[in-house]
């Protein structure tokens, strides 16, 4: 428990922190269920990881000082991954210090969707997580008088309901409803309606959220039993657990390398090959789902990574905020921005590309990738964008002769039409890997 504005008791009265912690890590537990639903064996994403839990929120909310202290305590205690299912300016400050020490930080993107520019926790040294559905539905169906059935969901699935036809309204004594329990095979993932959307107001040239993970009807541990909750809070520990698994395979990878692996291997399509959908059943934008839905098995072997270090972030901070901003964000060292070669937001070595252009204009950005696959490997570029945008990548081929070798390339984007926003993908393809970076071009 971190003191200050939070409760004096370390007990998790609400259950939110316990639930998210059990999602990130936790050994296999048999006979898990909530309300009789989701029964089976449950486990955290990283079942053999060790948990340290810091209580920074109480009945009065989350003190900014407590949140910052909790992050600093986790770093000091030797955590490899920090999972924060909360928001606030102190998160970005604390997360920078964590990233500087090699600690991976994933944070909830927020539950203010589907409004545009509602995403939070969007600093580039944070993995910002959106929420998506799973292929499991706790189905409740209403059968209409004409025989049509409308499927919905319910966590309260009583067996003592009448099968007699009733008026179409709900009352405790006479529901128009049948329960099917947990049903597998639903079309998934799709972006949850509540999941906050980009574009980011704080980082307008970076695609946020970064990636999506399971965040709807997630079974987890409560303070005394199991519970089922939805939110980007539930999606975040899924990604934290994935990061822990990657870290166990690649212990020397930086937080940015792990983030890149997650983003560039994510899925932007469902199993049938169709695009991931949003709450309107339309193809989800990158500002809704991030690059896509996390694919843990691919993320441990991405082929190439877009890496960043503390000096890169400081160059970005100096270019964006100057000395005053650097003094606030970079707490553990003195920074003189006059001695730093600034990096613009669009040129930060991020695994996604977002540019704003006027019709007929163009811009060139630079990226550098590091080979983490086979020592001898070759990648060819493939770009998929609408005709209203022209994208030129130089060079067309990247050839590596050793592991950890770096290669740079430029991407020139030209907006030919007047579209307000267009999306596409840049892929580096080898015999074994597809390294995908989302591209968004908006008219300025």
JSON list of C-alpha atoms in Angstrom, two decimals, residues 140-356:
[
{"chain": "A", "resi": 140, "resn": "UNK", "atom": "CA", "xyz": [-29.37, -14.58, -23.28]},
{"chain": "A", "resi": 141, "resn": "UNK", "atom": "CA", "xyz": [-31.98, -14.67, -26.06]},
{"chain": "A", "resi": 142, "resn": "UNK", "atom": "CA", "xyz": [-35.40, -13.11, -26.46]},
{"chain": "A", "resi": 143, "resn": "UNK", "atom": "CA", "xyz": [-37.81, -15.02, -28.69]},
{"chain": "A", "resi": 144, "resn": "UNK", "atom": "CA", "xyz": [-40.41, -12.76, -30.27]},
{"chain": "A", "resi": 145, "resn": "UNK", "atom": "CA", "xyz": [-44.00, -13.72, -31.01]},
{"chain": "A", "resi": 146, "resn": "UNK", "atom": "CA", "xyz": [-43.28, -14.16, -34.71]},
{"chain": "A", "resi": 147, "resn": "UNK", "atom": "CA", "xyz": [-40.56, -16.70, -33.95]},
{"chain": "A", "resi": 148, "resn": "UNK", "atom": "CA", "xyz": [-37.59, -14.41, -34.45]},
{"chain": "A", "resi": 149, "resn": "UNK", "atom": "CA", "xyz": [-34.88, -14.61, -31.79]},
{"chain": "A", "resi": 150, "resn": "UNK", "atom": "CA", "xyz": [-32.71, -11.67, -30.66]},
{"chain": "A", "resi": 151, "resn": "UNK", "atom": "CA", "xyz": [-29.44, -12.58, -28.96]},
{"chain": "A", "resi": 152, "resn": "UNK", "atom": "CA", "xyz": [-28.08, -10.57, -26.05]},
{"chain": "A", "resi": 153, "resn": "UNK", "atom": "CA", "xyz": [-26.00, -11.26, -22.97]},
{"chain": "A", "resi": 154, "resn": "UNK", "atom": "CA", "xyz": [-26.61, -11.54, -19.24]},
{"chain": "A", "resi": 155, "resn": "UNK", "atom": "CA", "xyz": [-24.53, -12.41, -16.20]},
{"chain": "A", "resi": 156, "resn": "UNK", "atom": "CA", "xyz": [-27.69, -13.22, -14.24]},
{"chain": "A", "resi": 157, "resn": "UNK", "atom": "CA", "xyz": [-28.97, -16.41, -15.83]},
{"chain": "A", "resi": 158, "resn": "UNK", "atom": "CA", "xyz": [-31.67, -17.75, -13.56]},
{"chain": "A", "resi": 159, "resn": "UNK", "atom": "CA", "xyz": [-33.18, -21.15, -14.35]},
{"chain": "A", "resi": 160, "resn": "UNK", "atom": "CA", "xyz": [-36.54, -20.36, -12.71]},
{"chain": "A", "resi": 161, "resn": "UNK", "atom": "CA", "xyz": [-38.11, -18.47, -15.59]},
{"chain": "A", "resi": 162, "resn": "UNK", "atom": "CA", "xyz": [-41.43, -19.10, -17.30]},
{"chain": "A", "resi": 163, "resn": "UNK", "atom": "CA", "xyz": [-41.45, -20.27, -20.92]},
{"chain": "A", "resi": 164, "resn": "UNK", "atom": "CA", "xyz": [-44.89, -18.73, -21.47]},
{"chain": "A", "resi": 165, "resn": "UNK", "atom": "CA", "xyz": [-45.14, -15.94, -24.05]},
{"chain": "A", "resi": 166, "resn": "UNK", "atom": "CA", "xyz": [-45.22, -12.55, -22.34]},
{"chain": "A", "resi": 167, "resn": "UNK", "atom": "CA", "xyz": [-45.36, -8.84, -23.32]},
{"chain": "A", "resi": 168, "resn": "UNK", "atom": "CA", "xyz": [-42.08, -7.35, -24.51]},
{"chain": "A", "resi": 169, "resn": "UNK", "atom": "CA", "xyz": [-40.97, -5.71, -21.28]},
{"chain": "A", "resi": 170, "resn": "UNK", "atom": "CA", "xyz": [-38.89, -6.83, -18.36]},
{"chain": "A", "resi": 171, "resn": "UNK", "atom": "CA", "xyz": [-40.20, -7.49, -14.87]},
{"chain": "A", "resi": 172, "resn": "UNK", "atom": "CA", "xyz": [-38.82, -9.66, -12.13]},
{"chain": "A", "resi": 173, "resn": "UNK", "atom": "CA", "xyz": [-41.84, -11.94, -12.24]},
{"chain": "A", "resi": 174, "resn": "UNK", "atom": "CA", "xyz": [-42.30, -12.29, -15.99]},
{"chain": "A", "resi": 175, "resn": "UNK", "atom": "CA", "xyz": [-39.23, -12.08, -18.32]},
{"chain": "A", "resi": 176, "resn": "UNK", "atom": "CA", "xyz": [-39.45, -12.54, -22.47]},
{"chain": "A", "resi": 177, "resn": "UNK", "atom": "CA", "xyz": [-36.01, -14.56, -22.14]},
{"chain": "A", "resi": 178, "resn": "UNK", "atom": "CA", "xyz": [-33.97, -17.95, -22.48]},
{"chain": "A", "resi": 179, "resn": "UNK", "atom": "CA", "xyz": [-30.41, -18.45, -21.27]},
{"chain": "A", "resi": 180, "resn": "UNK", "atom": "CA", "xyz": [-27.74, -20.46, -23.08]},
{"chain": "A", "resi": 181, "resn": "UNK", "atom": "CA", "xyz": [-24.85, -19.93, -20.67]},
{"chain": "A", "resi": 182, "resn": "UNK", "atom": "CA", "xyz": [-21.36, -19.51, -22.11]},
{"chain": "A", "resi": 183, "resn": "UNK", "atom": "CA", "xyz": [-21.42, -19.87, -25.89]},
{"chain": "A", "resi": 184, "resn": "UNK", "atom": "CA", "xyz": [-18.18, -20.21, -27.84]},
{"chain": "A", "resi": 185, "resn": "UNK", "atom": "CA", "xyz": [-17.55, -19.34, -31.46]},
{"chain": "A", "resi": 186, "resn": "UNK", "atom": "CA", "xyz": [-18.79, -15.75, -31.53]},
{"chain": "A", "resi": 187, "resn": "UNK", "atom": "CA", "xyz": [-17.20, -13.62, -34.26]},
{"chain": "A", "resi": 188, "resn": "UNK", "atom": "CA", "xyz": [-14.25, -11.99, -32.53]},
{"chain": "A", "resi": 189, "resn": "UNK", "atom": "CA", "xyz": [-12.39, -9.91, -31.84]},
{"chain": "A", "resi": 190, "resn": "UNK", "atom": "CA", "xyz": [-14.30, -6.68, -32.31]},
{"chain": "A", "resi": 191, "resn": "UNK", "atom": "CA", "xyz": [-13.60, -3.37, -30.61]},
{"chain": "A", "resi": 192, "resn": "UNK", "atom": "CA", "xyz": [-15.71, -2.73, -27.51]},
{"chain": "A", "resi": 193, "resn": "UNK", "atom": "CA", "xyz": [-18.00, 0.29, -27.79]},
{"chain": "A", "resi": 194, "resn": "UNK", "atom": "CA", "xyz": [-16.62, 1.78, -24.57]},
{"chain": "A", "resi": 195, "resn": "UNK", "atom": "CA", "xyz": [-12.97, 1.55, -25.61]},
{"chain": "A", "resi": 196, "resn": "UNK", "atom": "CA", "xyz": [-11.47, 5.06, -25.95]},
{"chain": "A", "resi": 197, "resn": "UNK", "atom": "CA", "xyz": [-10.46, 6.26, -29.40]},
{"chain": "A", "resi": 198, "resn": "UNK", "atom": "CA", "xyz": [-7.69, 8.31, -30.92]},
{"chain": "A", "resi": 199, "resn": "UNK", "atom": "CA", "xyz": [-6.35, 10.43, -32.41]},
{"chain": "A", "resi": 200, "resn": "UNK", "atom": "CA", "xyz": [-4.35, 11.45, -29.38]},
{"chain": "A", "resi": 201, "resn": "UNK", "atom": "CA", "xyz": [-4.54, 15.08, -28.32]},
{"chain": "A", "resi": 202, "resn": "UNK", "atom": "CA", "xyz": [-1.27, 14.88, -26.39]},
{"chain": "A", "resi": 203, "resn": "UNK", "atom": "CA", "xyz": [0.68, 13.03, -29.12]},
{"chain": "A", "resi": 204, "resn": "UNK", "atom": "CA", "xyz": [-1.13, 13.86, -32.37]},
{"chain": "A", "resi": 205, "resn": "UNK", "atom": "CA", "xyz": [1.53, 12.33, -34.66]},
{"chain": "A", "resi": 206, "resn": "UNK", "atom": "CA", "xyz": [1.54, 8.93, -32.95]},
{"chain": "A", "resi": 207, "resn": "UNK", "atom": "CA", "xyz": [-1.20, 6.35, -33.50]},
{"chain": "A", "resi": 208, "resn": "UNK", "atom": "CA", "xyz": [-2.86, 5.68, -30.17]},
{"chain": "A", "resi": 209, "resn": "UNK", "atom": "CA", "xyz": [-4.07, 3.33, -28.78]},
{"chain": "A", "resi": 210, "resn": "UNK", "atom": "CA", "xyz": [-1.20, 0.99, -29.72]},
{"chain": "A", "resi": 211, "resn": "UNK", "atom": "CA", "xyz": [-2.94, -2.36, -29.65]},
{"chain": "A", "resi": 212, "resn": "UNK", "atom": "CA", "xyz": [-6.08, -4.07, -28.38]},
{"chain": "A", "resi": 213, "resn": "UNK", "atom": "CA", "xyz": [-6.57, -7.02, -26.07]},
{"chain": "A", "resi": 214, "resn": "UNK", "atom": "CA", "xyz": [-9.45, -8.97, -24.49]},
{"chain": "A", "resi": 215, "resn": "UNK", "atom": "CA", "xyz": [-11.47, -6.58, -22.34]},
{"chain": "A", "resi": 216, "resn": "UNK", "atom": "CA", "xyz": [-15.11, -7.70, -22.46]},
{"chain": "A", "resi": 217, "resn": "UNK", "atom": "CA", "xyz": [-16.60, -10.12, -19.91]},
{"chain": "A", "resi": 218, "resn": "UNK", "atom": "CA", "xyz": [-13.23, -11.11, -18.45]},
{"chain": "A", "resi": 219, "resn": "UNK", "atom": "CA", "xyz": [-13.24, -13.68, -15.64]},
{"chain": "A", "resi": 220, "resn": "UNK", "atom": "CA", "xyz": [-10.86, -12.82, -12.83]},
{"chain": "A", "resi": 221, "resn": "UNK", "atom": "CA", "xyz": [-10.37, -13.08, -9.08]},
{"chain": "A", "resi": 222, "resn": "UNK", "atom": "CA", "xyz": [-12.29, -10.78, -6.78]},
{"chain": "A", "resi": 223, "resn": "UNK", "atom": "CA", "xyz": [-11.45, -10.09, -3.17]},
{"chain": "A", "resi": 224, "resn": "UNK", "atom": "CA", "xyz": [-13.24, -13.25, -1.99]},
{"chain": "A", "resi": 225, "resn": "UNK", "atom": "CA", "xyz": [-14.47, -14.94, -5.17]},
{"chain": "A", "resi": 226, "resn": "UNK", "atom": "CA", "xyz": [-14.46, -14.72, -8.95]},
{"chain": "A", "resi": 227, "resn": "UNK", "atom": "CA", "xyz": [-15.99, -11.89, -10.93]},
{"chain": "A", "resi": 228, "resn": "UNK", "atom": "CA", "xyz": [-16.64, -10.94, -14.57]},
{"chain": "A", "resi": 229, "resn": "UNK", "atom": "CA", "xyz": [-15.81, -7.34, -15.55]},
{"chain": "A", "resi": 230, "resn": "UNK", "atom": "CA", "xyz": [-15.36, -5.37, -18.77]},
{"chain": "A", "resi": 231, "resn": "UNK", "atom": "CA", "xyz": [-13.10, -2.42, -19.54]},
{"chain": "A", "resi": 232, "resn": "UNK", "atom": "CA", "xyz": [-9.75, -1.37, -20.92]},
{"chain": "A", "resi": 233, "resn": "UNK", "atom": "CA", "xyz": [-8.65, -2.08, -17.34]},
{"chain": "A", "resi": 234, "resn": "UNK", "atom": "CA", "xyz": [-9.20, -5.76, -18.13]},
{"chain": "A", "resi": 235, "resn": "UNK", "atom": "CA", "xyz": [-7.44, -5.57, -21.51]},
{"chain": "A", "resi": 236, "resn": "UNK", "atom": "CA", "xyz": [-4.32, -3.95, -20.07]},
{"chain": "A", "resi": 237, "resn": "UNK", "atom": "CA", "xyz": [-3.16, -6.85, -17.84]},
{"chain": "A", "resi": 238, "resn": "UNK", "atom": "CA", "xyz": [-3.53, -9.21, -20.81]},
{"chain": "A", "resi": 239, "resn": "UNK", "atom": "CA", "xyz": [-0.88, -7.14, -22.58]},
{"chain": "A", "resi": 240, "resn": "UNK", "atom": "CA", "xyz": [1.19, -6.89, -19.40]},
{"chain": "A", "resi": 241, "resn": "UNK", "atom": "CA", "xyz": [1.23, -10.66, -19.16]},
{"chain": "A", "resi": 242, "resn": "UNK", "atom": "CA", "xyz": [2.22, -10.95, -22.82]},
{"chain": "A", "resi": 243, "resn": "UNK", "atom": "CA", "xyz": [5.06, -8.50, -22.19]},
{"chain": "A", "resi": 244, "resn": "UNK", "atom": "CA", "xyz": [6.22, -10.64, -19.26]},
{"chain": "A", "resi": 245, "resn": "UNK", "atom": "CA", "xyz": [6.25, -13.72, -21.48]},
{"chain": "A", "resi": 246, "resn": "UNK", "atom": "CA", "xyz": [8.30, -11.90, -24.13]},
{"chain": "A", "resi": 247, "resn": "UNK", "atom": "CA", "xyz": [10.66, -10.63, -21.45]},
{"chain": "A", "resi": 248, "resn": "UNK", "atom": "CA", "xyz": [11.21, -14.20, -20.21]},
{"chain": "A", "resi": 249, "resn": "UNK", "atom": "CA", "xyz": [12.27, -15.26, -23.73]},
{"chain": "A", "resi": 250, "resn": "UNK", "atom": "CA", "xyz": [14.23, -12.09, -24.50]},
{"chain": "A", "resi": 251, "resn": "UNK", "atom": "CA", "xyz": [15.48, -10.77, -21.12]},
{"chain": "A", "resi": 252, "resn": "UNK", "atom": "CA", "xyz": [17.76, -8.14, -22.68]},
{"chain": "A", "resi": 253, "resn": "UNK", "atom": "CA", "xyz": [15.13, -6.53, -24.88]},
{"chain": "A", "resi": 254, "resn": "UNK", "atom": "CA", "xyz": [14.23, -2.92, -24.09]},
{"chain": "A", "resi": 255, "resn": "UNK", "atom": "CA", "xyz": [10.64, -1.90, -23.31]},
{"chain": "A", "resi": 256, "resn": "UNK", "atom": "CA", "xyz": [10.43, -0.29, -26.76]},
{"chain": "A", "resi": 257, "resn": "UNK", "atom": "CA", "xyz": [11.59, -3.53, -28.40]},
{"chain": "A", "resi": 258, "resn": "UNK", "atom": "CA", "xyz": [8.87, -5.50, -26.58]},
{"chain": "A", "resi": 259, "resn": "UNK", "atom": "CA", "xyz": [6.28, -2.90, -27.55]},
{"chain": "A", "resi": 260, "resn": "UNK", "atom": "CA", "xyz": [7.38, -3.05, -31.18]},
{"chain": "A", "resi": 261, "resn": "UNK", "atom": "CA", "xyz": [7.12, -6.84, -31.20]},
{"chain": "A", "resi": 262, "resn": "UNK", "atom": "CA", "xyz": [3.55, -6.66, -29.88]},
{"chain": "A", "resi": 263, "resn": "UNK", "atom": "CA", "xyz": [2.44, -3.95, -32.32]},
{"chain": "A", "resi": 264, "resn": "UNK", "atom": "CA", "xyz": [4.00, -5.29, -35.54]},
{"chain": "A", "resi": 265, "resn": "UNK", "atom": "CA", "xyz": [2.73, -8.86, -35.02]},
{"chain": "A", "resi": 266, "resn": "UNK", "atom": "CA", "xyz": [-0.84, -7.93, -34.04]},
{"chain": "A", "resi": 267, "resn": "UNK", "atom": "CA", "xyz": [-3.81, -9.10, -36.11]},
{"chain": "A", "resi": 268, "resn": "UNK", "atom": "CA", "xyz": [-5.94, -6.59, -38.02]},
{"chain": "A", "resi": 269, "resn": "UNK", "atom": "CA", "xyz": [-8.25, -9.34, -39.28]},
{"chain": "A", "resi": 270, "resn": "UNK", "atom": "CA", "xyz": [-10.38, -12.05, -37.68]},
{"chain": "A", "resi": 271, "resn": "UNK", "atom": "CA", "xyz": [-9.82, -15.76, -38.37]},
{"chain": "A", "resi": 272, "resn": "UNK", "atom": "CA", "xyz": [-12.03, -15.66, -41.48]},
{"chain": "A", "resi": 273, "resn": "UNK", "atom": "CA", "xyz": [-9.79, -13.01, -43.04]},
{"chain": "A", "resi": 274, "resn": "UNK", "atom": "CA", "xyz": [-12.31, -10.18, -42.68]},
{"chain": "A", "resi": 275, "resn": "UNK", "atom": "CA", "xyz": [-11.32, -6.90, -40.99]},
{"chain": "A", "resi": 276, "resn": "UNK", "atom": "CA", "xyz": [-11.78, -6.52, -37.25]},
{"chain": "A", "resi": 277, "resn": "UNK", "atom": "CA", "xyz": [-15.02, -4.61, -36.66]},
{"chain": "A", "resi": 278, "resn": "UNK", "atom": "CA", "xyz": [-16.07, -1.84, -34.31]},
{"chain": "A", "resi": 279, "resn": "UNK", "atom": "CA", "xyz": [-19.34, -1.47, -32.37]},
{"chain": "A", "resi": 280, "resn": "UNK", "atom": "CA", "xyz": [-21.12, -0.33, -35.56]},
{"chain": "A", "resi": 281, "resn": "UNK", "atom": "CA", "xyz": [-20.05, -3.50, -37.40]},
{"chain": "A", "resi": 282, "resn": "UNK", "atom": "CA", "xyz": [-17.80, -1.35, -39.60]},
{"chain": "A", "resi": 283, "resn": "UNK", "atom": "CA", "xyz": [-14.09, -2.08, -40.15]},
{"chain": "A", "resi": 284, "resn": "UNK", "atom": "CA", "xyz": [-12.31, -0.78, -37.05]},
{"chain": "A", "resi": 285, "resn": "UNK", "atom": "CA", "xyz": [-9.90, 2.10, -37.56]},
{"chain": "A", "resi": 286, "resn": "UNK", "atom": "CA", "xyz": [-6.39, 2.13, -36.14]},
{"chain": "A", "resi": 287, "resn": "UNK", "atom": "CA", "xyz": [-7.62, 4.85, -33.77]},
{"chain": "A", "resi": 288, "resn": "UNK", "atom": "CA", "xyz": [-10.09, 2.31, -32.36]},
{"chain": "A", "resi": 289, "resn": "UNK", "atom": "CA", "xyz": [-8.12, -0.94, -32.20]},
{"chain": "A", "resi": 290, "resn": "UNK", "atom": "CA", "xyz": [-4.54, 0.30, -32.39]},
{"chain": "A", "resi": 291, "resn": "UNK", "atom": "CA", "xyz": [-2.44, -1.65, -34.88]},
{"chain": "A", "resi": 292, "resn": "UNK", "atom": "CA", "xyz": [-4.65, -4.67, -34.20]},
{"chain": "A", "resi": 293, "resn": "UNK", "atom": "CA", "xyz": [-5.46, -7.41, -31.70]},
{"chain": "A", "resi": 294, "resn": "UNK", "atom": "CA", "xyz": [-2.52, -8.88, -29.79]},
{"chain": "A", "resi": 295, "resn": "UNK", "atom": "CA", "xyz": [-1.09, -12.18, -31.08]},
{"chain": "A", "resi": 296, "resn": "UNK", "atom": "CA", "xyz": [1.12, -13.54, -28.26]},
{"chain": "A", "resi": 297, "resn": "UNK", "atom": "CA", "xyz": [2.59, -16.48, -30.17]},
{"chain": "A", "resi": 298, "resn": "UNK", "atom": "CA", "xyz": [3.84, -14.23, -32.97]},
{"chain": "A", "resi": 299, "resn": "UNK", "atom": "CA", "xyz": [5.03, -11.48, -30.64]},
{"chain": "A", "resi": 300, "resn": "UNK", "atom": "CA", "xyz": [7.86, -13.59, -29.20]},
{"chain": "A", "resi": 301, "resn": "UNK", "atom": "CA", "xyz": [9.39, -13.89, -32.68]},
{"chain": "A", "resi": 302, "resn": "UNK", "atom": "CA", "xyz": [8.78, -10.63, -34.59]},
{"chain": "A", "resi": 303, "resn": "UNK", "atom": "CA", "xyz": [11.77, -10.78, -36.94]},
{"chain": "A", "resi": 304, "resn": "UNK", "atom": "CA", "xyz": [12.47, -7.04, -36.82]},
{"chain": "A", "resi": 305, "resn": "UNK", "atom": "CA", "xyz": [11.94, -4.46, -34.08]},
{"chain": "A", "resi": 306, "resn": "UNK", "atom": "CA", "xyz": [11.74, -0.67, -33.96]},
{"chain": "A", "resi": 307, "resn": "UNK", "atom": "CA", "xyz": [13.83, 0.18, -30.91]},
{"chain": "A", "resi": 308, "resn": "UNK", "atom": "CA", "xyz": [14.05, 3.34, -28.84]},
{"chain": "A", "resi": 309, "resn": "UNK", "atom": "CA", "xyz": [16.21, 4.34, -25.88]},
{"chain": "A", "resi": 310, "resn": "UNK", "atom": "CA", "xyz": [16.06, 7.07, -23.25]},
{"chain": "A", "resi": 311, "resn": "UNK", "atom": "CA", "xyz": [18.13, 9.51, -25.31]},
{"chain": "A", "resi": 312, "resn": "UNK", "atom": "CA", "xyz": [15.63, 9.15, -28.18]},
{"chain": "A", "resi": 313, "resn": "UNK", "atom": "CA", "xyz": [12.76, 9.98, -25.86]},
{"chain": "A", "resi": 314, "resn": "UNK", "atom": "CA", "xyz": [14.65, 12.97, -24.40]},
{"chain": "A", "resi": 315, "resn": "UNK", "atom": "CA", "xyz": [15.30, 14.28, -27.91]},
{"chain": "A", "resi": 316, "resn": "UNK", "atom": "CA", "xyz": [11.57, 13.94, -28.57]},
{"chain": "A", "resi": 317, "resn": "UNK", "atom": "CA", "xyz": [10.64, 15.62, -25.27]},
{"chain": "A", "resi": 318, "resn": "UNK", "atom": "CA", "xyz": [13.00, 18.54, -25.94]},
{"chain": "A", "resi": 319, "resn": "UNK", "atom": "CA", "xyz": [11.56, 19.02, -29.41]},
{"chain": "A", "resi": 320, "resn": "UNK", "atom": "CA", "xyz": [7.99, 18.96, -28.12]},
{"chain": "A", "resi": 321, "resn": "UNK", "atom": "CA", "xyz": [8.20, 20.61, -24.68]},
{"chain": "A", "resi": 322, "resn": "UNK", "atom": "CA", "xyz": [11.62, 22.29, -24.40]},
{"chain": "A", "resi": 323, "resn": "UNK", "atom": "CA", "xyz": [13.64, 22.63, -21.20]},
{"chain": "A", "resi": 324, "resn": "UNK", "atom": "CA", "xyz": [10.61, 23.22, -18.99]},
{"chain": "A", "resi": 325, "resn": "UNK", "atom": "CA", "xyz": [8.91, 20.01, -20.11]},
{"chain": "A", "resi": 326, "resn": "UNK", "atom": "CA", "xyz": [12.11, 18.02, -19.91]},
{"chain": "A", "resi": 327, "resn": "UNK", "atom": "CA", "xyz": [12.71, 19.12, -16.34]},
{"chain": "A", "resi": 328, "resn": "UNK", "atom": "CA", "xyz": [9.29, 17.79, -15.34]},
{"chain": "A", "resi": 329, "resn": "UNK", "atom": "CA", "xyz": [9.30, 14.51, -17.27]},
{"chain": "A", "resi": 330, "resn": "UNK", "atom": "CA", "xyz": [12.99, 13.56, -16.97]},
{"chain": "A", "resi": 331, "resn": "UNK", "atom": "CA", "xyz": [13.22, 13.60, -13.21]},
{"chain": "A", "resi": 332, "resn": "UNK", "atom": "CA", "xyz": [16.42, 11.65, -12.57]},
{"chain": "A", "resi": 333, "resn": "UNK", "atom": "CA", "xyz": [18.84, 13.66, -14.68]},
{"chain": "A", "resi": 334, "resn": "UNK", "atom": "CA", "xyz": [19.54, 17.22, -15.71]},
{"chain": "A", "resi": 335, "resn": "UNK", "atom": "CA", "xyz": [18.76, 17.96, -19.35]},
{"chain": "A", "resi": 336, "resn": "UNK", "atom": "CA", "xyz": [19.83, 20.97, -21.39]},
{"chain": "A", "resi": 337, "resn": "UNK", "atom": "CA", "xyz": [17.81, 20.86, -24.58]},
{"chain": "A", "resi": 338, "resn": "UNK", "atom": "CA", "xyz": [20.30, 23.18, -26.31]},
{"chain": "A", "resi": 339, "resn": "UNK", "atom": "CA", "xyz": [22.69, 20.23, -26.34]},
{"chain": "A", "resi": 340, "resn": "UNK", "atom": "CA", "xyz": [20.13, 17.77, -27.72]},
{"chain": "A", "resi": 341, "resn": "UNK", "atom": "CA", "xyz": [19.34, 17.16, -31.39]},
{"chain": "A", "resi": 342, "resn": "UNK", "atom": "CA", "xyz": [15.56, 17.23, -31.40]},
{"chain": "A", "resi": 343, "resn": "UNK", "atom": "CA", "xyz": [13.41, 14.45, -32.88]},
{"chain": "A", "resi": 344, "resn": "UNK", "atom": "CA", "xyz": [9.98, 15.36, -34.20]},
{"chain": "A", "resi": 345, "resn": "UNK", "atom": "CA", "xyz": [7.03, 13.22, -33.19]},
{"chain": "A", "resi": 346, "resn": "UNK", "atom": "CA", "xyz": [6.58, 11.87, -36.72]},
{"chain": "A", "resi": 347, "resn": "UNK", "atom": "CA", "xyz": [10.26, 10.85, -36.87]},
{"chain": "A", "resi": 348, "resn": "UNK", "atom": "CA", "xyz": [10.34, 9.08, -33.52]},
{"chain": "A", "resi": 349, "resn": "UNK", "atom": "CA", "xyz": [11.37, 5.49, -34.29]},
{"chain": "A", "resi": 350, "resn": "UNK", "atom": "CA", "xyz": [7.87, 4.21, -33.55]},
{"chain": "A", "resi": 351, "resn": "UNK", "atom": "CA", "xyz": [6.45, 1.01, -35.12]},
{"chain": "A", "resi": 352, "resn": "UNK", "atom": "CA", "xyz": [3.58, 2.98, -36.68]},
{"chain": "A", "resi": 353, "resn": "UNK", "atom": "CA", "xyz": [3.42, 6.02, -38.98]},
{"chain": "A", "resi": 354, "resn": "UNK", "atom": "CA", "xyz": [1.00, 8.93, -38.75]},
{"chain": "A", "resi": 355, "resn": "UNK", "atom": "CA", "xyz": [1.33, 12.09, -40.87]},
{"chain": "A", "resi": 356, "resn": "UNK", "atom": "CA", "xyz": [-0.91, 15.10, -41.51]}
]
